[in-house]
Amino acid sequence: MRFMLLFSRQGKLRLQKWYVPLGDQEKRRLGRELVQTILGRKAKMCSFLEWRDLKVVYKRYASLYFCCAIEEQDNELITLEVIHRYVELLDKYFGSVCELDIIFNFEKAYFILDEFLLGGEAQETSKKSVLKAIEQADQLQENIDFQMRLFPGVLVPNMASESSGLFQN
Amino acid sequence: MPAVSKGDGMRGLAVFISDIRNCKSKEAEIKRINKELANIRSKFKGDKALDGYSKKKYVCKLLFIFLLGHDIDFGHMEAVNLLSSNKYTEKQIGYLFISVLVNSNSELIRLINNAIKNDLSSRNPTFMCLALHCIANVGSREMAEAFAGEIPRILVAGDTMDSVKQSAALCLLRLYKASPDLVLMGEWTSRVVHLLNDQHMGVVTAAISLITCLSQKNPDEFKTCVSLAVSRLSRIVSSASTDLQDYTYYFVPAPWLSCKLLRLLQCYPPPEDGAVKGRLVECLETILNKAQEPPKSKKVQHSNAKNAILFEAISLIIHYDSEPNLLVRACNQLGQFLQHRETNLRYLALESMCTLASSEFSHEAVKTHIETVINALKTERDVSVRQRAADLLYAMCDRSNAKQIVAEMLSYLETADYSIREEMVLKVAILAEKYAVDYSWYVDTILNLIRIAGDYVSEEVWYRVIQIVINRDDVQGYAAKTVFEALQAPACHENMVKVGGYILGEFGNLIAGDPRSSPLVQFNLLHSKFHLCSVPTRALLLSAYIKFINLFPETKATIQEVLRSDSQIRNSDVELQQRAVEYLKLSSIASTDVLATVLEEMPPFPERESSILAKLKKKKGPGVVPVSELEDGKREGGELNGGGDRGPDSAMSASNASTPSPSADLLGLRSAAPVSAAAPSAGSLLVDVFSESGAGGPAAAVNDDGFLRDLEPPTETSDTLLVEAPGDSDSVPPSAASEDLAPPLPEADELLNKFVCKNNGVLFENQLLQIGIKSEYRQNLGRMYLFYGNKTSVQFASFSTTVSYPGELQSHILTPLPLNVQTKPVEPLVEGGAQVQQVLNIECITDFSEAPQLNIKFRYGGALQNITLKLPVTINKFFQPTEMAATDFFQRWKQLSQPQQEAQKIFKANHGMDTEVLKAKLLGLGTALLENVDPNPENYVCAGVVQTKSQQVGVLLRLEPNAQAQMYRLTLRSSKDTVSKRLCDLLAEQF
């Protein structure tokens, strides 16, 4: 996968994940043009299109469009289900996810995506496993004692050397 | 505010996001953002140390602002700070910021890599995953350098947690895609392949993406993955829908993994092992069978997942192209989908059938669906689906159905979407030509094409129809008749006028017997279009007219009248005016015989592949068509326009041929031909000189590959020493001291600059004299051949040349001159039209900035000529290219970090920014051009060693083009400041 975009019916980008190195200007330009192209399509049209030299797969969920640009050899139908699985993950995590959840907790949307897709490829397709990883991370909060209990003897010395050494060189 | 806020809420952030959402206008939003940016900046700059929470909150706000589409130029350091926080959420936000806003600031990259390193070695799986995610998200070369060695170890280590393995596999994949040279699997290969056997489905799912990518590049090393993949696939395909628990998706077992396994198998030919192959065929049959079973769920997710596997299996069947039974079954399955109510399936079926059509086993089966596909072309509501249908019709076309398909495509063209018209036109033109049995059908088709979609008919298409008509005399009469009829239409497309003009000009006589198309009628018909046409078409029509004068003498007076009119003979367009004048003159003075010879019918064109095909390939994707093929097409167009009608194309290719290309110079001494091609004017003295040398004349050694074998440092005992030898300080240089040497010409530096990146060419030319140069260097030695050509018909007398080193008189006598140049005097008489040759042996003693000077004196008609030039001997001539890996490069780059070791210039591009030209120049410079070293592929890095007698100086170069600003930044680092500076000055003039 080359990149994934989430945007609203009004064309506002809610999430953008780029798996290929591009400059900021280029990303903005591509994003803008693709969003316009997709918003210009009618409701019953096919979910796939050739756009420039990319294959684009998109699907609309309520007010949000989810859109993936994939490689020539990638499978369109499974990409549709990548989108759906991501929507399910968001839904399960936020509990009936809505666009506002993604706006106000955009960082979480990115974290969940990273657990599911990495480098543009499916990393973990089990819903339970992804959510478990996120929940675990949420619990790992603010408390070094807690972490010490989880990983006794490992973290503390490491942390100490890390925080003292990092900016001195 | 959201109903749910999981994890740790950041109230300040939520308030800020609300504020932004409440902004009524873009201006208000920008105002609010600027206020926030100022606030954050002051917090970051403030004396009071921020606690981790605040830092996290502000970094998160910056990220939000960036994602809204605003530039962020600070906060990176604070984000890096967060990486080393011991609070997970702070670390997480730090990593997110870095992942989204990577900055190539090298200092920061080092800090980031440090933090990542710490997390990777923390043995805390959550932290390790965060760090791996960051590497995978950034994927930069610096990160590859730092971690490509470590990650494979993490991936295969027995004690690594499953989740970490998953991240490590995909992280490595990303690094491999960005910097394949840095990711070396080597000893890990077999353990990575065996991850396909891992009992954790998630690990297999992640690892297989890596394995697939590596297999594509190194199929042999990874071929053991085939049998493992087959057995894994077999287990999944035969499992009950509940066996795989959470990896079952809407009753489909492991659809992602299944697709990836089928994809991996497409990197290889069918398995050789019979048992493995049998098992695989069984799997594929099972998948095809399942497609016929009633769905286990009505949900679209179920059918999508199931069909995703089915399509991937069909791709594999097509890839193998060896199992007729499976191919036909696949085709039937796709046939069902062609009429499915789901648009997505119809789209994919059309697409997939396109590839099936090219297999001999299934071509016929595909053809049975022709009516459905034609129907799709007519009725699909979505243009992207119609496009697929057109593609499939094109793919399934053969002699048996060509007429039907071409007719359908033509009628579709009348209403086709603008976006696909041009491609459709090309396809129709190709099919019509490829399957033409009778050429009248072909002519009809192309003329129809022009009539229906004239604007989309490219030059290749109408050139081609003319080529074919000219080459086949059985169709010429029909073509003339048909264009004549087509031109009757009151409004016809200009392309039609072009074809009409050309064909009637050649073959109008074939229909002139009919009074309805008598010569004058033909002429009047053509001329009635004349005033509506563009200049190139008018030029073509003028050529048709002069051909008419030859074909039909009775039209001569009428046509001469037209040519003579002010609107032709005084046309403001030079081309038109010239044609009118010349044709008028030709028609009045040439005898009938001469006219008939000059205006003879065009000879047949050589048979060659259609250039339309090349055009279609080019449209389908750059890089598919080799350049030579494209140029062929261009030349073809030129030739077609040739003869009576010399089009711009042919003129262009002619001038291309004589323009020296930078790469031609590089071939230099190896053969005589490129050298003469590099000479600016054909037939010049220099060319003669070189062809002579090629024939075994005095300079024959130049063409000998081994000519430098006998190259030795000039000996100091030579009696023709022009430049003082090192250490030979007592003697006064014999001739360099003469005071009557003219100062160097004002353009001497400019002339010198032309030779920095090349060794051969014309150094100087005026009305009397031309000086050509050929040179070759090896290590610190060089040999230069100078060719002095007398361009006049009068003898040059007292011809003498002197090579000197500037300032040598003032230089400290104990300091050897940096260059030792030896030569013999030339003959004092140079006859008119003759050339003389002089050989210089050059030794570089130490690095230098000033070029040696060449003074030439002679008498021409009594007047003394005195010219001083700079000899193009520059420090870079003594470069030895050095190949090195990125790690070595960066290590050396860092070692040369003292300010005086670096020279840098930022300058405007003076010669365009064409990549190939740049590369050729950098190679001509003498250094090695290193690929895949600079993380930015736009940049160029080079390495070389300057060889002098006294020392060797390592040089690293980096050239960063900025296409937008048309600027370059050039950086040189070497162990010697004078070398860096001189190279920098020289090179800044080159680009």
mmCIF file with all atom_site columns, N, CA, C and O in Angstrom, chain B residues 967-991:
data_model
loop_
_atom_site.group_PDB
_atom_site.id
_atom_site.type_symbol
_atom_site.label_atom_id
_atom_site.label_alt_id
_atom_site.label_comp_id
_atom_site.label_asym_id
_atom_site.label_entity_id
_atom_site.label_seq_id
_atom_site.pdbx_PDB_ins_code
_atom_site.Cartn_x
_atom_site.Cartn_y
_atom_site.Cartn_z
_atom_site.occupancy
_atom_site.B_iso_or_equiv
_atom_site.pdbx_formal_charge
_atom_site.auth_seq_id
_atom_site.auth_comp_id
_atom_site.auth_asym_id
_atom_site.auth_atom_id
_atom_site.pdbx_PDB_model_num
ATOM 1   N N  . MET B 1 967 ? 18.266 25.796 -8.433  1.00 0.00 ? 967 MET B N  1
ATOM 2   C CA . MET B 1 967 ? 19.523 26.100 -7.754  1.00 0.00 ? 967 MET B CA 1
ATOM 3   C C  . MET B 1 967 ? 20.230 24.791 -7.420  1.00 0.00 ? 967 MET B C  1
ATOM 4   O O  . MET B 1 967 ? 19.605 23.737 -7.350  1.00 0.00 ? 967 MET B O  1
ATOM 5   N N  . TYR B 1 968 ? 21.521 24.910 -7.224  1.00 0.00 ? 968 TYR B N  1
ATOM 6   C CA . TYR B 1 968 ? 22.275 23.776 -6.730  1.00 0.00 ? 968 TYR B CA 1
ATOM 7   C C  . TYR B 1 968 ? 22.978 24.176 -5.440  1.00 0.00 ? 968 TYR B C  1
ATOM 8   O O  . TYR B 1 968 ? 23.352 25.328 -5.265  1.00 0.00 ? 968 TYR B O  1
ATOM 9   N N  . ARG B 1 969 ? 23.182 23.166 -4.606  1.00 0.00 ? 969 ARG B N  1
ATOM 10  C CA . ARG B 1 969 ? 24.160 23.352 -3.536  1.00 0.00 ? 969 ARG B CA 1
ATOM 11  C C  . ARG B 1 969 ? 25.224 22.300 -3.745  1.00 0.00 ? 969 ARG B C  1
ATOM 12  O O  . ARG B 1 969 ? 24.946 21.109 -3.823  1.00 0.00 ? 969 ARG B O  1
ATOM 13  N N  . LEU B 1 970 ? 26.445 22.776 -3.833  1.00 0.00 ? 970 LEU B N  1
ATOM 14  C CA . LEU B 1 970 ? 27.565 21.893 -4.095  1.00 0.00 ? 970 LEU B CA 1
ATOM 15  C C  . LEU B 1 970 ? 28.457 21.888 -2.870  1.00 0.00 ? 970 LEU B C  1
ATOM 16  O O  . LEU B 1 970 ? 28.838 22.949 -2.377  1.00 0.00 ? 970 LEU B O  1
ATOM 17  N N  . THR B 1 971 ? 28.775 20.705 -2.371  1.00 0.00 ? 971 THR B N  1
ATOM 18  C CA . THR B 1 971 ? 29.648 20.620 -1.212  1.00 0.00 ? 971 THR B CA 1
ATOM 19  C C  . THR B 1 971 ? 30.798 19.691 -1.538  1.00 0.00 ? 971 THR B C  1
ATOM 20  O O  . THR B 1 971 ? 30.587 18.599 -2.062  1.00 0.00 ? 971 THR B O  1
ATOM 21  N N  . LEU B 1 972 ? 32.011 20.145 -1.252  1.00 0.00 ? 972 LEU B N  1
ATOM 22  C CA . LEU B 1 972 ? 33.178 19.300 -1.445  1.00 0.00 ? 972 LEU B CA 1
ATOM 23  C C  . LEU B 1 972 ? 33.918 19.182 -0.135  1.00 0.00 ? 972 LEU B C  1
ATOM 24  O O  . LEU B 1 972 ? 34.084 20.166 0.594   1.00 0.00 ? 972 LEU B O  1
ATOM 25  N N  . ARG B 1 973 ? 34.328 17.970 0.152   1.00 0.00 ? 973 ARG B N  1
ATOM 26  C CA . ARG B 1 973 ? 35.181 17.787 1.323   1.00 0.00 ? 973 ARG B CA 1
ATOM 27  C C  . ARG B 1 973 ? 36.401 17.000 0.899   1.00 0.00 ? 973 ARG B C  1
ATOM 28  O O  . ARG B 1 973 ? 36.284 16.000 0.194   1.00 0.00 ? 973 ARG B O  1
ATOM 29  N N  . SER B 1 974 ? 37.552 17.485 1.318   1.00 0.00 ? 974 SER B N  1
ATOM 30  C CA . SER B 1 974 ? 38.761 16.738 1.031   1.00 0.00 ? 974 SER B CA 1
ATOM 31  C C  . SER B 1 974 ? 39.748 17.018 2.149   1.00 0.00 ? 974 SER B C  1
ATOM 32  O O  . SER B 1 974 ? 39.569 17.942 2.937   1.00 0.00 ? 974 SER B O  1
ATOM 33  N N  . SER B 1 975 ? 40.804 16.228 2.156   1.00 0.00 ? 975 SER B N  1
ATOM 34  C CA . SER B 1 975 ? 41.770 16.404 3.229   1.00 0.00 ? 975 SER B CA 1
ATOM 35  C C  . SER B 1 975 ? 42.629 17.642 2.993   1.00 0.00 ? 975 SER B C  1
ATOM 36  O O  . SER B 1 975 ? 43.400 18.032 3.840   1.00 0.00 ? 975 SER B O  1
ATOM 37  N N  . LYS B 1 976 ? 42.505 18.275 1.836   1.00 0.00 ? 976 LYS B N  1
ATOM 38  C CA . LYS B 1 976 ? 43.323 19.457 1.577   1.00 0.00 ? 976 LYS B CA 1
ATOM 39  C C  . LYS B 1 976 ? 42.428 20.638 1.191   1.00 0.00 ? 976 LYS B C  1
ATOM 40  O O  . LYS B 1 976 ? 41.666 20.537 0.227   1.00 0.00 ? 976 LYS B O  1
ATOM 41  N N  . ASP B 1 977 ? 42.556 21.720 1.930   1.00 0.00 ? 977 ASP B N  1
ATOM 42  C CA . ASP B 1 977 ? 41.626 22.837 1.729   1.00 0.00 ? 977 ASP B CA 1
ATOM 43  C C  . ASP B 1 977 ? 41.699 23.414 0.312   1.00 0.00 ? 977 ASP B C  1
ATOM 44  O O  . ASP B 1 977 ? 40.696 23.749 -0.297  1.00 0.00 ? 977 ASP B O  1
ATOM 45  N N  . THR B 1 978 ? 42.946 23.485 -0.241  1.00 0.00 ? 978 THR B N  1
ATOM 46  C CA . THR B 1 978 ? 43.078 24.086 -1.571  1.00 0.00 ? 978 THR B CA 1
ATOM 47  C C  . THR B 1 978 ? 42.374 23.240 -2.627  1.00 0.00 ? 978 THR B C  1
ATOM 48  O O  . THR B 1 978 ? 41.831 23.760 -3.596  1.00 0.00 ? 978 THR B O  1
ATOM 49  N N  . VAL B 1 979 ? 42.380 21.928 -2.415  1.00 0.00 ? 979 VAL B N  1
ATOM 50  C CA . VAL B 1 979 ? 41.714 21.038 -3.386  1.00 0.00 ? 979 VAL B CA 1
ATOM 51  C C  . VAL B 1 979 ? 40.204 21.239 -3.320  1.00 0.00 ? 979 VAL B C  1
ATOM 52  O O  . VAL B 1 979 ? 39.525 21.381 -4.337  1.00 0.00 ? 979 VAL B O  1
ATOM 53  N N  . SER B 1 980 ? 39.668 21.251 -2.102  1.00 0.00 ? 980 SER B N  1
ATOM 54  C CA . SER B 1 980 ? 38.226 21.466 -1.955  1.00 0.00 ? 980 SER B CA 1
ATOM 55  C C  . SER B 1 980 ? 37.823 22.758 -2.635  1.00 0.00 ? 980 SER B C  1
ATOM 56  O O  . SER B 1 980 ? 36.850 22.814 -3.391  1.00 0.00 ? 980 SER B O  1
ATOM 57  N N  . LYS B 1 981 ? 38.585 23.792 -2.366  1.00 0.00 ? 981 LYS B N  1
ATOM 58  C CA . LYS B 1 981 ? 38.203 25.098 -2.870  1.00 0.00 ? 981 LYS B CA 1
ATOM 59  C C  . LYS B 1 981 ? 38.276 25.151 -4.388  1.00 0.00 ? 981 LYS B C  1
ATOM 60  O O  . LYS B 1 981 ? 37.367 25.613 -5.059  1.00 0.00 ? 981 LYS B O  1
ATOM 61  N N  . ARG B 1 982 ? 39.391 24.652 -4.932  1.00 0.00 ? 982 ARG B N  1
ATOM 62  C CA . ARG B 1 982 ? 39.564 24.709 -6.375  1.00 0.00 ? 982 ARG B CA 1
ATOM 63  C C  . ARG B 1 982 ? 38.486 23.891 -7.093  1.00 0.00 ? 982 ARG B C  1
ATOM 64  O O  . ARG B 1 982 ? 37.888 24.344 -8.064  1.00 0.00 ? 982 ARG B O  1
ATOM 65  N N  . LEU B 1 983 ? 38.219 22.693 -6.607  1.00 0.00 ? 983 LEU B N  1
ATOM 66  C CA . LEU B 1 983 ? 37.200 21.860 -7.244  1.00 0.00 ? 983 LEU B CA 1
ATOM 67  C C  . LEU B 1 983 ? 35.836 22.526 -7.179  1.00 0.00 ? 983 LEU B C  1
ATOM 68  O O  . LEU B 1 983 ? 35.060 22.505 -8.121  1.00 0.00 ? 983 LEU B O  1
ATOM 69  N N  . CYS B 1 984 ? 35.595 23.132 -6.024  1.00 0.00 ? 984 CYS B N  1
ATOM 70  C CA . CYS B 1 984 ? 34.308 23.796 -5.848  1.00 0.00 ? 984 CYS B CA 1
ATOM 71  C C  . CYS B 1 984 ? 34.161 24.927 -6.865  1.00 0.00 ? 984 CYS B C  1
ATOM 72  O O  . CYS B 1 984 ? 33.135 25.056 -7.525  1.00 0.00 ? 984 CYS B O  1
ATOM 73  N N  . ASP B 1 985 ? 35.218 25.717 -7.023  1.00 0.00 ? 985 ASP B N  1
ATOM 74  C CA . ASP B 1 985 ? 35.170 26.824 -7.980  1.00 0.00 ? 985 ASP B CA 1
ATOM 75  C C  . ASP B 1 985 ? 34.981 26.314 -9.406  1.00 0.00 ? 985 ASP B C  1
ATOM 76  O O  . ASP B 1 985 ? 34.185 26.841 -10.179 1.00 0.00 ? 985 ASP B O  1
ATOM 77  N N  . LEU B 1 986 ? 35.726 25.268 -9.747  1.00 0.00 ? 986 LEU B N  1
ATOM 78  C CA . LEU B 1 986 ? 35.634 24.729 -11.101 1.00 0.00 ? 986 LEU B CA 1
ATOM 79  C C  . LEU B 1 986 ? 34.235 24.201 -11.385 1.00 0.00 ? 986 LEU B C  1
ATOM 80  O O  . LEU B 1 986 ? 33.653 24.460 -12.428 1.00 0.00 ? 986 LEU B O  1
ATOM 81  N N  . LEU B 1 987 ? 33.722 23.447 -10.417 1.00 0.00 ? 987 LEU B N  1
ATOM 82  C CA . LEU B 1 987 ? 32.471 22.741 -10.674 1.00 0.00 ? 987 LEU B CA 1
ATOM 83  C C  . LEU B 1 987 ? 31.274 23.673 -10.670 1.00 0.00 ? 987 LEU B C  1
ATOM 84  O O  . LEU B 1 987 ? 30.283 23.414 -11.346 1.00 0.00 ? 987 LEU B O  1
ATOM 85  N N  . ALA B 1 988 ? 31.379 24.744 -9.910  1.00 0.00 ? 988 ALA B N  1
ATOM 86  C CA . ALA B 1 988 ? 30.248 25.664 -9.840  1.00 0.00 ? 988 ALA B CA 1
ATOM 87  C C  . ALA B 1 988 ? 29.937 26.240 -11.219 1.00 0.00 ? 988 ALA B C  1
ATOM 88  O O  . ALA B 1 988 ? 28.833 26.694 -11.482 1.00 0.00 ? 988 ALA B O  1
ATOM 89  N N  . GLU B 1 989 ? 30.924 26.189 -12.116 1.00 0.00 ? 989 GLU B N  1
ATOM 90  C CA . GLU B 1 989 ? 30.691 26.700 -13.469 1.00 0.00 ? 989 GLU B CA 1
ATOM 91  C C  . GLU B 1 989 ? 30.108 25.638 -14.387 1.00 0.00 ? 989 GLU B C  1
ATOM 92  O O  . GLU B 1 989 ? 29.771 25.918 -15.532 1.00 0.00 ? 989 GLU B O  1
ATOM 93  N N  . GLN B 1 990 ? 30.031 24.417 -13.924 1.00 0.00 ? 990 GLN B N  1
ATOM 94  C CA . GLN B 1 990 ? 29.678 23.317 -14.829 1.00 0.00 ? 990 GLN B CA 1
ATOM 95  C C  . GLN B 1 990 ? 28.189 23.034 -14.909 1.00 0.00 ? 990 GLN B C  1
ATOM 96  O O  . GLN B 1 990 ? 27.739 22.387 -15.827 1.00 0.00 ? 990 GLN B O  1
ATOM 97  N N  . PHE B 1 991 ? 27.443 23.430 -13.890 1.00 0.00 ? 991 PHE B N  1
ATOM 98  C CA . PHE B 1 991 ? 26.057 22.934 -13.840 1.00 0.00 ? 991 PHE B CA 1
ATOM 99  C C  . PHE B 1 991 ? 25.010 24.026 -14.027 1.00 0.00 ? 991 PHE B C  1
ATOM 100 O O  . PHE B 1 991 ? 25.231 25.148 -13.754 1.00 0.00 ? 991 PHE B O  1
#
